[in-house]
Structure formats: structure tokens, C-alpha cells
Short mmCIF file of C-alpha atoms and ligand atoms in Angstrom, two decimals:
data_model
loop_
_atom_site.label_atom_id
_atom_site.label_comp_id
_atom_site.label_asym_id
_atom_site.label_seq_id
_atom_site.Cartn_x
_atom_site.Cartn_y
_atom_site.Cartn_z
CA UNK K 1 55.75 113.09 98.67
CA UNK K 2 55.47 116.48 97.06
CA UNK K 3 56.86 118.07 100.20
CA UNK K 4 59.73 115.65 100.35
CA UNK K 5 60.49 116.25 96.50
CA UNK K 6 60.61 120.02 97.17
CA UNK K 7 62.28 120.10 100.21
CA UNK K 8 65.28 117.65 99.04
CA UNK K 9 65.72 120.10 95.63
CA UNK K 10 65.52 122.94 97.97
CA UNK K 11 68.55 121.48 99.86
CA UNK K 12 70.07 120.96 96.33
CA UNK K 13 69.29 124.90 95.14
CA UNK K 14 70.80 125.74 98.99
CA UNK K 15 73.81 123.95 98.42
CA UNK K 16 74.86 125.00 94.80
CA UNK K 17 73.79 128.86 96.20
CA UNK K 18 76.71 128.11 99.29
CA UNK K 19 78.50 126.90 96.15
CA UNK K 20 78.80 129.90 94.72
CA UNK K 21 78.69 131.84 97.76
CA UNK K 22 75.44 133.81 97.14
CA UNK K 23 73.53 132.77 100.07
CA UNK K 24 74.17 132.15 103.80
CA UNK K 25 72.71 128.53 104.61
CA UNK K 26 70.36 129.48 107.95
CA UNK K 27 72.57 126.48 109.93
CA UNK K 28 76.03 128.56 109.02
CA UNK K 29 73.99 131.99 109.05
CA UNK K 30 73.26 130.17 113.17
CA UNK K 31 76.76 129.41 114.00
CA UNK K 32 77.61 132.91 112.78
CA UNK K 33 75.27 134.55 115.31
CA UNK K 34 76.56 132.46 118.05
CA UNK K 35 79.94 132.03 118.14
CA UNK K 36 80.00 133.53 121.50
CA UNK K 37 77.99 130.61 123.03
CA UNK K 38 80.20 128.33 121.53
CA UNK K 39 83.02 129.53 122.66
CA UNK K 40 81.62 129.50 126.48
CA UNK K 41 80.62 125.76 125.82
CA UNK K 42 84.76 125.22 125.13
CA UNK K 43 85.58 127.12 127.78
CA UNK K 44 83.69 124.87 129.86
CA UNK K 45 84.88 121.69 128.39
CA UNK K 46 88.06 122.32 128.54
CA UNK K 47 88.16 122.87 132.27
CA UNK K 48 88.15 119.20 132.88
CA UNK K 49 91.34 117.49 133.30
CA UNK K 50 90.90 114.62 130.95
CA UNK K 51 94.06 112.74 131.79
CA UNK K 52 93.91 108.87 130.32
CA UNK K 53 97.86 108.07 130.89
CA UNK K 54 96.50 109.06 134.98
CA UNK K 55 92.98 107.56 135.11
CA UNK K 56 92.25 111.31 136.35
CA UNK K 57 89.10 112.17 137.56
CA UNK K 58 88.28 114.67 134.99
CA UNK K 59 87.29 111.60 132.69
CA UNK K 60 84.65 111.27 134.17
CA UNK K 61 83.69 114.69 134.37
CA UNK K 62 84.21 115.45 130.21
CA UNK K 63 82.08 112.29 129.41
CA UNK K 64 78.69 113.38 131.48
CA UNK K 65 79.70 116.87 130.07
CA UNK K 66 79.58 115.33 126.74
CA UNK K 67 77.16 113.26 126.63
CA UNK K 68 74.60 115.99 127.95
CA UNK K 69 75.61 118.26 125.26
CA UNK K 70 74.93 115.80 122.66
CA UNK K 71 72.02 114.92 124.24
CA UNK K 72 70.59 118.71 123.73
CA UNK K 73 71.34 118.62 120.19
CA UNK K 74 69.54 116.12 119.38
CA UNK K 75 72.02 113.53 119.33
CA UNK K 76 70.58 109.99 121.12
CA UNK K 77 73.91 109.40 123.06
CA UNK K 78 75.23 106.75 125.23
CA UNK K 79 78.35 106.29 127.72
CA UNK K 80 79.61 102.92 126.33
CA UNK K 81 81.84 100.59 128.55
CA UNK K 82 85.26 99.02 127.01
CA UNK K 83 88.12 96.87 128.84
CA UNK K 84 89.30 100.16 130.04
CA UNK K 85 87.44 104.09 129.61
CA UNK K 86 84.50 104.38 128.49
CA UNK K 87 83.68 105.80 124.77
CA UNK K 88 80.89 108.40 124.12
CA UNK K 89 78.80 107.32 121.70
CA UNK K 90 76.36 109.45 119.88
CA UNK K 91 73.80 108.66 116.70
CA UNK K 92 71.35 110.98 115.01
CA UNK K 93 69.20 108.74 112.57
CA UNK K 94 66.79 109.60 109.65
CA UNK K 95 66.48 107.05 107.23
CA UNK K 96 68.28 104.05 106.81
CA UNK K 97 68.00 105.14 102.72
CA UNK K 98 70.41 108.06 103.76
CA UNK K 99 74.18 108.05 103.66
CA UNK K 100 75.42 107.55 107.46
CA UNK K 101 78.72 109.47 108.23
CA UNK K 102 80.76 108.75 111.40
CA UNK K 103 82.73 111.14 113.22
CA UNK K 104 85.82 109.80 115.60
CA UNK K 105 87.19 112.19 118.50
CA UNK K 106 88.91 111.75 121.56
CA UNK K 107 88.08 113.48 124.73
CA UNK K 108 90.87 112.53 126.51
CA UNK K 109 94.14 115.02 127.01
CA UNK K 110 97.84 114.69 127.73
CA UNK K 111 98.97 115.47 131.02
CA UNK K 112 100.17 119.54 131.49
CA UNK K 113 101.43 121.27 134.55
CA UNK K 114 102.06 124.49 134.47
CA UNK K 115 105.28 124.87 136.02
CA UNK K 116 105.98 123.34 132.39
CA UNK K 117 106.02 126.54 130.74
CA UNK K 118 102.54 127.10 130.67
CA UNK K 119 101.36 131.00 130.97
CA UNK K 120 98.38 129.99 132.74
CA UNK K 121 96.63 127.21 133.82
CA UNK K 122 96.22 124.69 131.66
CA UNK K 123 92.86 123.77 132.75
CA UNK K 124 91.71 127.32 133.21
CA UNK K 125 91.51 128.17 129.65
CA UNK K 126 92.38 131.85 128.76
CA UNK K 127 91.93 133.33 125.42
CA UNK K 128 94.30 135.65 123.97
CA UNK K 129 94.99 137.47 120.41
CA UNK K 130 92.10 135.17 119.30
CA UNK K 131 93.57 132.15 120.36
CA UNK K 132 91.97 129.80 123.56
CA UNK K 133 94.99 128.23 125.82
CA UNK K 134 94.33 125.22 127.45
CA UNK K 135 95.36 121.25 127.44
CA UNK K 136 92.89 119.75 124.77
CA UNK K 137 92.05 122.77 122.73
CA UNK K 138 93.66 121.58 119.41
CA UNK K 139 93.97 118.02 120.76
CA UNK K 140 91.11 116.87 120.63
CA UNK K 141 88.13 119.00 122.66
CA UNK K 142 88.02 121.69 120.14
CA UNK K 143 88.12 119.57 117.05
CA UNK K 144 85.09 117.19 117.74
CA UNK K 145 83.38 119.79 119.36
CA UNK K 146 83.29 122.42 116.16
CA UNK K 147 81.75 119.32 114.84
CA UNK K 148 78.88 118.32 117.13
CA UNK K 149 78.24 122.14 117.52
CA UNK K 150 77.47 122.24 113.59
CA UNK K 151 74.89 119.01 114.98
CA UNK K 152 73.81 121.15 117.14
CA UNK K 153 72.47 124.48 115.65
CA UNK K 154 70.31 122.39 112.98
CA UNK K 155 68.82 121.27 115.63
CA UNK K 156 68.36 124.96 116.84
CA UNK K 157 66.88 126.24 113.66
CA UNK K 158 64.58 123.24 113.70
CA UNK K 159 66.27 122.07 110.78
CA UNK K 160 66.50 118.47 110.02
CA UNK K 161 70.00 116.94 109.12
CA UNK K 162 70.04 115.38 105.39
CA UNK K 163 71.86 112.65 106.52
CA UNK K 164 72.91 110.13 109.56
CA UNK K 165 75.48 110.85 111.70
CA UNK K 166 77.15 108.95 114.34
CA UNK K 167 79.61 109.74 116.86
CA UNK K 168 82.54 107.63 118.06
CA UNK K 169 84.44 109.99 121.34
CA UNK K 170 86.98 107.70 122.86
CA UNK K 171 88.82 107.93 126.04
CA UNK K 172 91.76 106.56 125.56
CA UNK K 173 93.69 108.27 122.24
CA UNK K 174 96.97 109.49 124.13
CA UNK K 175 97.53 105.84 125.35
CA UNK K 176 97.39 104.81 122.02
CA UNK K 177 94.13 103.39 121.94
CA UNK K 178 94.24 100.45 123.49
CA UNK K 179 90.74 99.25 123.67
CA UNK K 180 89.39 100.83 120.86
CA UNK K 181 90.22 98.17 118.32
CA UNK K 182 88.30 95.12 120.33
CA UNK K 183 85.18 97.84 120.94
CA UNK K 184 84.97 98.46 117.19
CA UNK K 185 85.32 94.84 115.88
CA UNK K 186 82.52 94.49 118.58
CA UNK K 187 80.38 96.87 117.26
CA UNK K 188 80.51 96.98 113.91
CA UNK K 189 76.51 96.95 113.32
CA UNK K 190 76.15 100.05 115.96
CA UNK K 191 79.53 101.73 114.31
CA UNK K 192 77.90 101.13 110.58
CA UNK K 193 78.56 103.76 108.55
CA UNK K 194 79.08 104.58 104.61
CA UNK K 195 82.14 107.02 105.34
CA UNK K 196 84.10 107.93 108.39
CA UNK K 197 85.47 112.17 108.30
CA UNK K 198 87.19 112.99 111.55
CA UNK K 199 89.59 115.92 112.97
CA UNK K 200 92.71 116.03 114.19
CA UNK K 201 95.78 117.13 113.66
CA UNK K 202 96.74 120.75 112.04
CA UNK K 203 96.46 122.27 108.96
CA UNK K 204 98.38 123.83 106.87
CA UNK K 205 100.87 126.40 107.77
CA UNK K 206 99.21 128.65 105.37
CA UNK K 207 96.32 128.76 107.00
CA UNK K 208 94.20 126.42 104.11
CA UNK K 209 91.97 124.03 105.07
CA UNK K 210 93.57 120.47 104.27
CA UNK K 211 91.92 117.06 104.18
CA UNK K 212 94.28 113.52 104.51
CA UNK K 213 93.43 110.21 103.18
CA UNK K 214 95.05 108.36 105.89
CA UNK K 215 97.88 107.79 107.58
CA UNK K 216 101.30 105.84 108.01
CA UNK K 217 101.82 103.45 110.98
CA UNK K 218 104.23 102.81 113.48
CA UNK K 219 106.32 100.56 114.64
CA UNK K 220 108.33 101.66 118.13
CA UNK K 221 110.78 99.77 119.72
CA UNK K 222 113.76 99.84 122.15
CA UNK K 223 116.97 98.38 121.55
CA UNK K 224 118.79 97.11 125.02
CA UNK K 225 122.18 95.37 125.64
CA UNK K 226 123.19 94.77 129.04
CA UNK K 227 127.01 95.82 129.64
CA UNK K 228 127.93 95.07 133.32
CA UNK K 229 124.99 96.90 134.81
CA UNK K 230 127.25 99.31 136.34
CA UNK K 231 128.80 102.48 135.14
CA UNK K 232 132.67 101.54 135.22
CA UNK K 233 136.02 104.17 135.54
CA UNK K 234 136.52 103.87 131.70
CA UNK K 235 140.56 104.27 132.56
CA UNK K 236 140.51 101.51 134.45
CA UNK K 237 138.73 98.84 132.63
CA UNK K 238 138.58 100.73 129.22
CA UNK K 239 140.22 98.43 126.82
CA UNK K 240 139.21 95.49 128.93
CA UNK K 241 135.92 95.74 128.35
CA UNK K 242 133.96 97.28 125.66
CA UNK K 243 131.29 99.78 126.04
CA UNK K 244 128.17 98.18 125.28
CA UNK K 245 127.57 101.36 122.97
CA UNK K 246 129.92 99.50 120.42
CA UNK K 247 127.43 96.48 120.39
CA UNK K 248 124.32 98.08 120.10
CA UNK K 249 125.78 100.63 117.47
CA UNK K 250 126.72 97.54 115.27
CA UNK K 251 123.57 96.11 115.46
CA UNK K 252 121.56 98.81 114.77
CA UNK K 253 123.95 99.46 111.10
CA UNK K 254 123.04 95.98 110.66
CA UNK K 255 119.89 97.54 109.63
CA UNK K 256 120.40 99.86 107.87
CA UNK K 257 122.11 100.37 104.05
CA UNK K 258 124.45 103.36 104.91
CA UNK K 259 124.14 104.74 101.22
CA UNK K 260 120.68 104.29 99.83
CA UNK K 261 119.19 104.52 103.27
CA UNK K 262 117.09 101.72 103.12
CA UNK K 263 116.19 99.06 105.65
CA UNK K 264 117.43 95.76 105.27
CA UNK K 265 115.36 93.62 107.46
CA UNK K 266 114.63 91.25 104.58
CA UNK K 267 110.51 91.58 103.96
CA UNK K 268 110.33 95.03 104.62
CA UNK K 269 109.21 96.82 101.70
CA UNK K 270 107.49 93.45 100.10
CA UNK K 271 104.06 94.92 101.15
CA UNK K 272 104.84 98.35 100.22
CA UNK K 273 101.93 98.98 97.67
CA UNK K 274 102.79 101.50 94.71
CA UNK K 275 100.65 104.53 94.56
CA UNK K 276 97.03 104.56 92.51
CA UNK K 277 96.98 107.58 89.47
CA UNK K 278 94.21 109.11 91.97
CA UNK K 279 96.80 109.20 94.66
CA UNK K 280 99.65 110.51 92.40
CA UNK K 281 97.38 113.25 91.08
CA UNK K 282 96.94 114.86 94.85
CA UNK K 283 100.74 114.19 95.48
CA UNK K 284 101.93 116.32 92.93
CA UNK K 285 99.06 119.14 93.70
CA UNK K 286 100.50 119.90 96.73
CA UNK K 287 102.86 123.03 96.57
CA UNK K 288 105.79 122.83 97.11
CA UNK K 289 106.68 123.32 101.03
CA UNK K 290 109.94 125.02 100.92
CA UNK K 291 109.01 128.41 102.26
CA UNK K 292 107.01 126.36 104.92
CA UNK K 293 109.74 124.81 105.43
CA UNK K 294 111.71 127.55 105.80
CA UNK K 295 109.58 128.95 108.80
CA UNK K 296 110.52 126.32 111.04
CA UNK K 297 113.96 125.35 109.62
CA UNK K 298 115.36 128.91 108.68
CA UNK K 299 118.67 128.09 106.85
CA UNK K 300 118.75 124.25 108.07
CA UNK K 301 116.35 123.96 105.16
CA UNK K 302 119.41 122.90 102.98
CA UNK K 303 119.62 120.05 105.20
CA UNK K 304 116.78 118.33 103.73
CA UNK K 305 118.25 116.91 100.97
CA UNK K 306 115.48 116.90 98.09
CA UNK K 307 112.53 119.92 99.28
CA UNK K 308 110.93 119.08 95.75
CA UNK K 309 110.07 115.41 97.10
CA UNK K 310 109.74 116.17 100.64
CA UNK K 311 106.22 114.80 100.41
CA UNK K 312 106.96 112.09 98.52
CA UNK K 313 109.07 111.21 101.17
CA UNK K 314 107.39 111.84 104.11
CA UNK K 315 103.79 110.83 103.11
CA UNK K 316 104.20 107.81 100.64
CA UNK K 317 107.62 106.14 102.00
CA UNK K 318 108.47 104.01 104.74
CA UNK K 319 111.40 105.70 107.16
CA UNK K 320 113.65 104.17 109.94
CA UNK K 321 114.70 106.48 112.62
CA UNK K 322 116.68 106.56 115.65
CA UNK K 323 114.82 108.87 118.17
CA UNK K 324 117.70 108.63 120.79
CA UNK K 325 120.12 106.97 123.31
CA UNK K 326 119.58 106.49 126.90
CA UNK K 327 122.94 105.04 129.14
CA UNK K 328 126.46 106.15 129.97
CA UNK K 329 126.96 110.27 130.33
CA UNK K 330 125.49 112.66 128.28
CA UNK K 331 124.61 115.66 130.54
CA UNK K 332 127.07 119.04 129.67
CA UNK K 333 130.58 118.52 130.84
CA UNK K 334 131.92 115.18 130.96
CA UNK K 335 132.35 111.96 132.88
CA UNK K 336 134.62 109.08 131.51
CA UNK K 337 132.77 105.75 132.15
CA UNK K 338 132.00 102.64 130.48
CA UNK K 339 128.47 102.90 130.65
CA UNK K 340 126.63 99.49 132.95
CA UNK K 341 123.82 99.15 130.12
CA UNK K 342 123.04 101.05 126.58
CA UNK K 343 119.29 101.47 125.01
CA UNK K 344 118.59 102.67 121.80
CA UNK K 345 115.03 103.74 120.88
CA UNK K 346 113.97 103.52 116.95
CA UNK K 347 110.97 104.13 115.15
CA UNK K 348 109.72 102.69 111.72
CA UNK K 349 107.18 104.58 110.03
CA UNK K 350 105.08 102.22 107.61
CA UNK K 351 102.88 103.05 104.62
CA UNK K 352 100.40 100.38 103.47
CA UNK K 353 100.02 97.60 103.73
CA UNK K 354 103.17 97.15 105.91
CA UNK K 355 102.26 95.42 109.04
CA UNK K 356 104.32 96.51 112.16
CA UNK K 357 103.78 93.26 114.06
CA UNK K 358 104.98 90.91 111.37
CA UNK K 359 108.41 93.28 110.81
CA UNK K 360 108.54 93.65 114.74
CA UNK K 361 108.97 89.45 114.22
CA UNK K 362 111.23 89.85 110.78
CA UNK K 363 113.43 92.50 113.11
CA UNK K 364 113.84 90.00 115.95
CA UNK K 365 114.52 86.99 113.54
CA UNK K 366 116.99 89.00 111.72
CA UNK K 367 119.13 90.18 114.70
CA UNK K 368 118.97 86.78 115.90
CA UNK K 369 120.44 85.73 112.91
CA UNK K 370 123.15 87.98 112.33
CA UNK K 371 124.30 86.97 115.71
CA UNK K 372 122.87 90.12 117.95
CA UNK K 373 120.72 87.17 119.70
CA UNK K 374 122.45 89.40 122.81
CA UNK K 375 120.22 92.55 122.01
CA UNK K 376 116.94 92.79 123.63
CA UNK K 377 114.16 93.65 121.22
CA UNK K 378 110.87 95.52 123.13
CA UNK K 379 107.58 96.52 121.04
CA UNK K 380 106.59 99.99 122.80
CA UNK K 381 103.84 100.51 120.28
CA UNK K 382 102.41 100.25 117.05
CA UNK K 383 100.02 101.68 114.90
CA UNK K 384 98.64 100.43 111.54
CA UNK K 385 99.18 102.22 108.62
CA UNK K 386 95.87 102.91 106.59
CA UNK K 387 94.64 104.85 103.41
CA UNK K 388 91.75 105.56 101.49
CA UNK K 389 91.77 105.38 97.59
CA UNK K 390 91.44 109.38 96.41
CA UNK K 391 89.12 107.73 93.40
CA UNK K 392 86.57 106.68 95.98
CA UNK K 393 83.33 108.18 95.34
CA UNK K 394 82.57 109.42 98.74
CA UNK K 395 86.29 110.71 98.84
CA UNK K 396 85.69 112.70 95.40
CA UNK K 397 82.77 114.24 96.91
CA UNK K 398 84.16 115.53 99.99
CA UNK K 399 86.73 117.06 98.14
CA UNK K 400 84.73 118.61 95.69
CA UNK K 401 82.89 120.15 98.51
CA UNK K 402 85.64 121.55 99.79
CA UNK K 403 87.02 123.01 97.04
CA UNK K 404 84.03 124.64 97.13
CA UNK K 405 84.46 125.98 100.50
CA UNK K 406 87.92 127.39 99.38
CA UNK K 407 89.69 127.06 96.50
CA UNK K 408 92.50 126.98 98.59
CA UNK K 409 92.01 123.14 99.89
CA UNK K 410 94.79 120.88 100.30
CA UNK K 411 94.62 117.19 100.11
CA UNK K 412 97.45 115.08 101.28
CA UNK K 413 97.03 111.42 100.04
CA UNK K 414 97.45 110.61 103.92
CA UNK K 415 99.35 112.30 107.17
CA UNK K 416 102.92 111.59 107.83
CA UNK K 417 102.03 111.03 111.38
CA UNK K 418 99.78 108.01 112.54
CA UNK K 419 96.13 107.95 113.88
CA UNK K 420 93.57 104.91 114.48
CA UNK K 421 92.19 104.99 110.98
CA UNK K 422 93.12 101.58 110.14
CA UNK K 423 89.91 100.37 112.42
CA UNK K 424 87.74 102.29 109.90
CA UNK K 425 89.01 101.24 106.54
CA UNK K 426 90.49 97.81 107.31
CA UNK K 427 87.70 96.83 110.62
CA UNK K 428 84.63 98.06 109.39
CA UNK K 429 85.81 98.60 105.31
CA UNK K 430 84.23 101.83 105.35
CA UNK K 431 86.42 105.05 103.43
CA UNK K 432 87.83 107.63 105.93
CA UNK K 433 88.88 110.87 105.97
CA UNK K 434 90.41 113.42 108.04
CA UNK K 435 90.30 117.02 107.61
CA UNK K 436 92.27 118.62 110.89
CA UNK K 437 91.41 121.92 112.21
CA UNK K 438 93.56 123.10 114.32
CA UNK K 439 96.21 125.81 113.83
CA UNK K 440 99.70 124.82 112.34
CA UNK K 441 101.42 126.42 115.76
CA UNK K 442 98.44 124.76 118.07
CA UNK K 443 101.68 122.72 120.14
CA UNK K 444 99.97 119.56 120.69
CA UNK K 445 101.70 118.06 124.00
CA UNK K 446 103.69 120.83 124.49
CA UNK K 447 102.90 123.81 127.18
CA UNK K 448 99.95 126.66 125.70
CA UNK K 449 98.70 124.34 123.83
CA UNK K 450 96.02 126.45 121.73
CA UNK K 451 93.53 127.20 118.95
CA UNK K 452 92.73 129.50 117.09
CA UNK K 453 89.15 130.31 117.80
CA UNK K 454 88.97 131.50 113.75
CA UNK K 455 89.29 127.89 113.00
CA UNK K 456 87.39 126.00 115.88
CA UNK K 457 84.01 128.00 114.44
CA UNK K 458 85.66 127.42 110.77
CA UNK K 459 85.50 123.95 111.87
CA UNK K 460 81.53 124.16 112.92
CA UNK K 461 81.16 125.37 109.54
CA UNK K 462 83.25 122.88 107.25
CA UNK K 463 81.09 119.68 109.15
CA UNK K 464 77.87 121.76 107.75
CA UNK K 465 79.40 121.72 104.44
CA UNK K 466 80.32 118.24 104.51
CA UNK K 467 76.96 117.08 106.02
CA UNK K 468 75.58 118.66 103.07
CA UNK K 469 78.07 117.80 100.42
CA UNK K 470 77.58 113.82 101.65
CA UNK K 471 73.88 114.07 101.06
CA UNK K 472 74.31 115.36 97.32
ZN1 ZN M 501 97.50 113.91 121.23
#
């Protein structure tokens, strides 16, 4: 009892010491020392080509990979069947008394080739100016891994953790998830946890470290009207017939008010919920972005047409956007045609609690009735938009923590972008939080695809400090 007593206010003296940056815990003072091991075990993780969108063999190959590694750090893992690839599932437990956090990854990449502009082999990772190339560095290898590595050297100090921890890897992220939502509702007793902190994602151009509170959804769709099916001589028939351009074009400003900008599918914004003090408080903390900005936009910054709410707008606000045209000509030079079929493809981005299935209905019926019954309405995909409450206590404490770790911290009340956070707060009502690691230029999807190795140990040591600041 003594022992116990004494070794939980030792943890509490460690922590405020990290607090104030007077002592080294022995766990970070162990990542430190081996940062060259950990790199090696990336290197060797990323070598697998972990295609989902392919079924690829290298699925396969990152989950035994995986598993094993968890396995030697003490982690009791599993490789868990769903309807389609299998999730790694991991749980180090100490006392039911003790806080349980759960940590979501994906080990599963986008495709990459690298006669796509790659400067080496995607899956023979190369590191350069401090940086690790290779398919899956930033998304996701790197980021979960930083975290099961911090796992790991407790477990090589013969430290205990002060908490639980549990591990949700899934297979399946770049195909949107697909499975994931029926495996958690399944197992929500295995899954049970008091808070959910994952990585993805980037940082902050600045180089801070930056936590979200959730994210918006998604609703894609496509937009098709049949013309003839045949690209037509537009001198010949132009006049005659009407490019079905013209249709789809008027039913898409159907949706649209040309002024304000907002969407008019009646319903849309009734589940729009206004933003808590909490929420309002981080929102305005964030600085503002125009020299950001300015990095990737140069001059075309003016084009944004208020920087001083650019979060506002992008983080707290639903959007409508046409992502582009497919039909008719529109390689360099020309070609006069009336084009045999025209697709438009739009996204919605939704803040909560707008539900992309029930406006994917309202957007049908509302075509319909305007009498656009002729345009073809397709779901492509949807995501669920989700947020934790900043005034949650867990979510006060992981900020507080790291503050700690830098003063420099940024908290957005939720990404712009969408992730599967929804089956966390909404599924198993449990607060979530994601803290991304990788670099601002990391180029997700794109060809060398990277991290910088700074942050991937960075990483290793932000889980310690959360592990810690959870248990206090
Ligand atoms: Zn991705």
C-alpha cells in the first residue's frame, strides 16, 4: 500500500519535474538513446506494400509485422477478422480503476508507383535531409508507430504504464473504412475506453504541435445527365440539340444561392449546432494563418476573401463544392462537339450534427422536385462529421499537458478534413482527440510522400506525455 502510495506521488513529482522541464523522465530519457532503433523498425515497416484499394499482399505482411512488434512490447495483441481486412488489435491492461485510452491507426497505404514522380522507390524507404521517403510514412505507419514505440520503451526500462491502453490498427482507412463501423458497434466492450487520442494528419506549418477536436464529414456525390451518349459535330446538330452541360449546369445553381453562397437544399443547415464558449475560446486562439497562407498561395492569398475568418470558415461551417467536370473536350486545343453525356462531381462538407445520408435523400427529393427528376444522383461516399466538447475534462487535460510540452500548442476545435471519429464519440460515446504528427509538406497521396524523422520520435515522446498527463 505504502509502495503504491509512493510510487503513484513519485509519478506525480516526475510529471510536474517534465512540467517544468527539469528532469528527463527515464521512458523519454529511452527513446532519446534509441532513436536509431526506431528508425530501423520504420524502415522495416514501411517496406511492405500495404495496398487496401488492391487487396495487395503486403497486408498481410504489415499485420504479422505488427502484431509481433506489439507483442514485444508488451502489448497482448490480436489479428481480428471483419467483413473485409483484418484490424490489429492491441490492449495493455492494469487496473480496471485506471483511465483506459485508445489509440486508432491505419496500417494500410495508398497505392504509389514510382514512375509517378517518386525519387525512389516507394517501398524502399530512403532517408534524406532528415526526412524518411516512402508510401505510409506520414500516412499512417509512422504516426501509430511513434505511438506504440513510446508503449514500447516502458516496457524496456521495466517501467509499468500508469494507465490502460488499447490499440485499434485498421486495414482498410484509404477505402474509407468500410467495415470499421459494424466491427466497432460489435465490439464495444473489447473497444471500451474513457478517451480515444489518435494521429493523423499534419501539423502545423509552423512546425507546433497541434491537437483537433474532431472533424467535419462528407458527403460526395456525382451528378450525371445522359445527352445522346455520343459526342456529336456541334455544327451540325448545335442548336438542335442542347449540350447536356446546359442541364446539369442549371441544376447544380438550383443549389446553390449565387450571393450569400449558401445551399438551398431545404434542411440543410437545420442540424447545424452553434458553437459551445469552450469551442469559441480555441477558435479565436488560433493565429491568424495569413502568412501560412501565403506560403502556399503566394499573391492568390487575396483570393480568399476574409483571411481573418478563414478558420471560422473552414473548421466550423458547412461548404458545397464542385470538385470538377468529366464529358465533352477539355484536353489543350480544341474540339467542337456536343458532348454524348456530362458528370459533375460535388462535395458537401458537414459540421455537426449534419447527417450526409439524410441530405444525400433531401438532395435527391429536391432535384426531383424542381423538375431535374432527369439528373442522376450517385452517393460515392460519406463520412460523419464528429466533435468533442473542448470543456470535456479529459479534453482539458490533454491540452493542459501539452501546453506543457510546448507553449507553442495549437488546438483546432476539429480538422477541416474528415476522419472516422464519429465511431468514437457517437458509437462508443467516448471523447476523442487527434493530435497529427506528421510534417505540414509530408504529401499524403502524392509521390515522396515523407516525414520528418524530428517529428516521428517527437511523436514517441508526446504519447509519453499524454500517457502520463491522462493518469494525473
Ligand atoms: Zn490517407
Amino acid at each position: 500500500m505504502f509502495f503504491s502510495l509512493w510510487k503513484d506521488c513519485s509519478r506525480i513529482i516526475s510529471l510536474l519535474k517534465n512540467v517544468f522541464g527539469e528532469f528527463m523522465s527515464k521512458v523519454i530519457e529511452y527513446l532519446r538513446e534509441n532513436q536509431e532503433s526506431a528508425v530501423s523498425i520504420l524502415v522495416d515497416y514501411l517496406k511492405f506494400p500495404s495496398i487496401s484499394t488492391t487487396n495487395h499482399p503486403g497486408l498481410e505482411k504489415s499485420v504479422n509485422f505488427l502484431s509481433k512488434l506489439m507483442n514485444e512490447s508488451g502489448i497482448d495483441t490480436s489479428i481480428l477478422s471483419t467483413d473485409g481486412i483484418p484490424v490489429v488489435y492491441g490492449e495493455l491492461l492494469k487496473d480496471k480503476d485506471l483511465p483506459t485510452l485508445l489509440i486508432y491507426g491505419h496500417y494500410d497505404v495508398q497505392p504509389a508507383e514510382i514512375k509517378e514522380g517518386w525519387s525512389n522507390d516507394p517501398f524502399d524507404p530512403v532517408i534524406r535531409n532528415g526526412k524518411i521517403y516512402a508510401r505510409g510514412s506520414g500516412d499512417n505507419k509512422g504516426q501509430h508507430l511513434a505511438q506504440i514505440l513510446a508503449v514500447r520503451a516502458y516496457k524496456q526500462i521495466g517501467e509499468e504504464l500508469p494507465i490502460n491502453i488499447k490499440f485499434l490498427i485498421e486495414g482498410e482507412e484509404e477505402m474509407g473504412s468500410p467495415n470499421l463501423g459494424k466491427f466497432v458497434s460489435e465490439n464495444k466492450e473489447l473497444l471500451k475506453a474513457d478517451i480515444a487520442c489518435s494521429s493523423d494528419g499534419s501539423i502545423h506549418p509552423s512546425g507546433c504541435p497541434t491537437l483537433a477536436l474532431g472533424c467535419r464529414g462528407l458527403l460526395y456525390v456525382e451528378l450525371r445527365h445522359n445527352g445522346v451518349n455520343k459526342d456529336l459535330h456541334s455544327g451540325t446538330y448545335g442548336g438542335a440539340l442542347a449540350s447536356p452541360f446546359w442541364r446539369l449546369l442549371d441544376a447544380i445553381k438550383t443549389l446553390r444561392d449565387s450571393e450569400s453562397g449558401k445551399v438551398l437544399i431545404p434542411g440543410f443547415y437545420d442540424q447545424v449546432l452553434p458553437l459551445g464558449q469552450a469551442d469559441l475560446d480555441i477558435l479565436n486562439s488560433i493565429p491568424n494563418p495569413k502568412s501560412e497562407l501565403e506560403i502556399v498561395l503566394g499573391e492568390n492569398v487575396d483570393r480568399i476573401s476574409n483571411v481573418d475568418s478563414f478558420y471560422e470558415s473552414t473548421l466550423t461551417k458547412p461548404n458545397f463544392n464542385i470538385c470538377g467536370f468529366q464529358g465533352g473536350y477539355s484536353q489543350d486545343g480544341m474540339k467542337t462537339i456536343i458532348p454524348g453525356i456530362a458528370i459533375a462531381k460535388l462535395d458537401f462538407r458537414l459540421v455537426v450534427d449534419q447527417d450526409p445520408d439524410s441530405i444525400f435523400e433531401d438532395l435527391c427529393e429536391f432535384l426531383a422536385n424542381s423538375g431535374f427528376d432527369d439528373i442522376e444522383v450517385k452517393k460515392m461516399a460519406i463520412f460523419k462529421p464528429s466533435k468533442t466538447p473542448a470543456d470535456n475534462p479529459f479534453v482539458e487535460k490533454i491540452v493542459q499537458t501539452l501546453l506543457c510540452y510546448s507553449k507553442e500548442t495549437l488546438v483546432y476545435p476539429n480538422f477541416g478534413g474528415s476522419v472516422p471519429d464519429v465511431l468514437f464519440t457517437k458509437e462508443m460515446k467516448i471523447p476523442s482527440v487527434w493530435f497529427p504528427l506528421a510534417n505540414a509538406d509530408t504529401n499524403s497521396h502524392g509521390p515522396d510522400e515523407n516525414l520528418d524523422l524530428d517529428l516521428f520520435h517527437r511523436g514517441s515522446e508526446l504519447a509519453v506525455h499524454l500517457i502520463e498527463g491522462i493518469y494525473t
